[in-house]
Amino acid sequence: MTNAGRRNLPSLLAMLPLIGCECPGLSDEADGEADAAGLADGEADTSGIDAADANTDGDGFLPDADIVEDAGGDADDWPDAPVSCEWYEMRSAFDGECGSYGESWVSDPFYAPGDEPVLRVVSVYEPSTGSRTGGPIRVHLRRTYRPIVLVLGSYESVEWIIERDEGARLERIFVHGYDAQEVTGADDVPVTNLSPGGDHPGICWPFCSEYDTRTSIERIEAETGLAVRTFDGCYNPSSITLGDICREECRESVACAGTECAYVPECGFQCGTCSPGERCDGTYCVGCTLSCGDRECGTDGCGGSCGVCDDGRICDSTGACVPDATFPGCADVTAESHYCLTVSGTRPALLGLDSGTVCPFGKPELDLHSEGSPDTGSIGWFGGGMLLCIERTGLHGLVRYDVLADSLTVAPVPCSGLAVWRAGVITQPMLSWGRPDALTYFTSFEDALDGVGEEWPWRTWTEGMTAHGDFLYWVADSNEVEVWALPSREPVRTIVLEGDVPSRGGMSLTDDGLLVVNSGPWPPPERVALFDEATGTWLRDVVPDAPVFGLVCFVGR
């Protein structure tokens, strides 16, 4: 199945129940878009996460949230593993807390037993003793239904103590880290020790803050010839338990018994499909009547479509094609002379530039905040989707929020700022990694999901940027905005803004030439400054009635 085909499937599991790590903020991310056949051979598409469809089944699955406190439980509570198993789930559990940070990830939740090895990675910053001279971390391996190739990494020195239950199949161990590492308790297992190697293994997936975990993962996969299936990161643990849980109910013959078309979220597959003219009522295929009526677009109630909207328009919940800058519940704000799409607190919102009114929308539990400051430097809007860079525990990368569908999709692109240009997006790499030497241009969000971008050797060093027409605007100084031609990067001019207006919360340009700059909350009060783009002349300030971050601004209707 192609990546594009997987992205068009119904959303399956967003945050999968891999882990019992008791790290604050632990999140287990995978897209779960594998069918029963794909699960058996361990294939998965990890390009995106639909965070709107997380599930819970009462058997250890994570609740419907991105961030989970004290996720999972004691590894001793795991059920005993039977000798034979036809379907299993990989799990892990750090004992104790992970200190300041820790995340875990799984590529596929379920596998069929076999002899093909599985690559599992454990990565930490230091042992719980916190000693640069080394300390112990115990690795308890329970029964496994495939051989395990285990990768152990740490920034500080660690003595990795291996403990195995009967039935634990450990094929090989790789060790790496900035300081020297050693392994005890596994003399019968081949060990490749790559430490000290001067590298930082990273403790989150696929990147976060100052850690780019992908660098070490690429080297691990090259060394082993295997694709990483699970990643467990923790700042300073004392021990971790790894093992497999037999999930017999995830055999198709069991999960689909007595149904024709049910979707089984716990196992991530669909039980059959309905014929044209039928729909699934959740268990069986039943006859249906086309229900387009006056609908221009959207579903016909029987798995088909009532039509497709032209470019520049999107289908709303009533089946009408509406302008793609339609935002639910904020008609009063969009009626102002100018308004901006933004983020307020954790939710998407509109800001009226006449009144300062902030109108949040979307599900109350939707969480678009980032950790650190500024919260969201720049955002974008294209085709009914809001684009922004998010960097926080459990959610990292370039995020698309579909306004009408009220859903998130995440591309594994580390970024601090962005600008939408044509049908694609220009991203500014994470500034916490230093002063990047290049921007990256993705011709579409789908290319960003696949990690296929073009590197442009341009230095901007800013999170405040926007594109308008074929020009890139970026904040070069507290009161200067550079304008470059796209895609040549030829300098066009420098806009000198009247007054000192640092862009700590984003910048945007409207179609009628209004340059909007959010100065951020400091010095108080927070203000959004409006300038004439042609001259840099200050026009007026808007004081929002709630904090806002990031701006994409429009002329009102």
PDB file of C-alpha atoms in Angstrom, residues 66 76 192 207 251 270 273 320 328 366 426 447 469-470 482 488 495 521 534:
ATOM      1  CA  ASP A  66      -1.705  13.809  23.105  1.00  0.00           C
ATOM      2  CA  ASP A  76       4.759  -6.999  36.815  1.00  0.00           C
ATOM      3  CA  THR A 192      28.702  -4.395  19.224  1.00  0.00           C
ATOM      4  CA  PHE A 207      13.077  14.916  17.398  1.00  0.00           C
ATOM      5  CA  ARG A 251      -6.822 -12.426  14.806  1.00  0.00           C
ATOM      6  CA  GLN A 270     -11.406  -3.342   8.916  1.00  0.00           C
ATOM      7  CA  THR A 273     -16.403  -3.753   3.020  1.00  0.00           C
ATOM      8  CA  ALA A 320     -22.157  23.510   0.585  1.00  0.00           C
ATOM      9  CA  PRO A 328     -17.061  27.917  12.411  1.00  0.00           C
ATOM     10  CA  LEU A 366      -7.524  20.467  20.943  1.00  0.00           C
ATOM     11  CA  ILE A 426       8.698  26.835   3.268  1.00  0.00           C
ATOM     12  CA  ASP A 447       5.689  15.817   0.339  1.00  0.00           C
ATOM     13  CA  GLY A 469       2.598  36.392  -4.045  1.00  0.00           C
ATOM     14  CA  ASP A 470       6.117  35.418  -5.086  1.00  0.00           C
ATOM     15  CA  GLU A 482      13.481  41.791   4.479  1.00  0.00           C
ATOM     16  CA  SER A 488      15.492  33.162  -6.664  1.00  0.00           C
ATOM     17  CA  ILE A 495      10.863  47.584   4.918  1.00  0.00           C
ATOM     18  CA  PRO A 521       3.329  39.742  25.348  1.00  0.00           C
ATOM     19  CA  ALA A 534       4.576  49.976   1.003  1.00  0.00           C
TER      20      ALA A 534
END
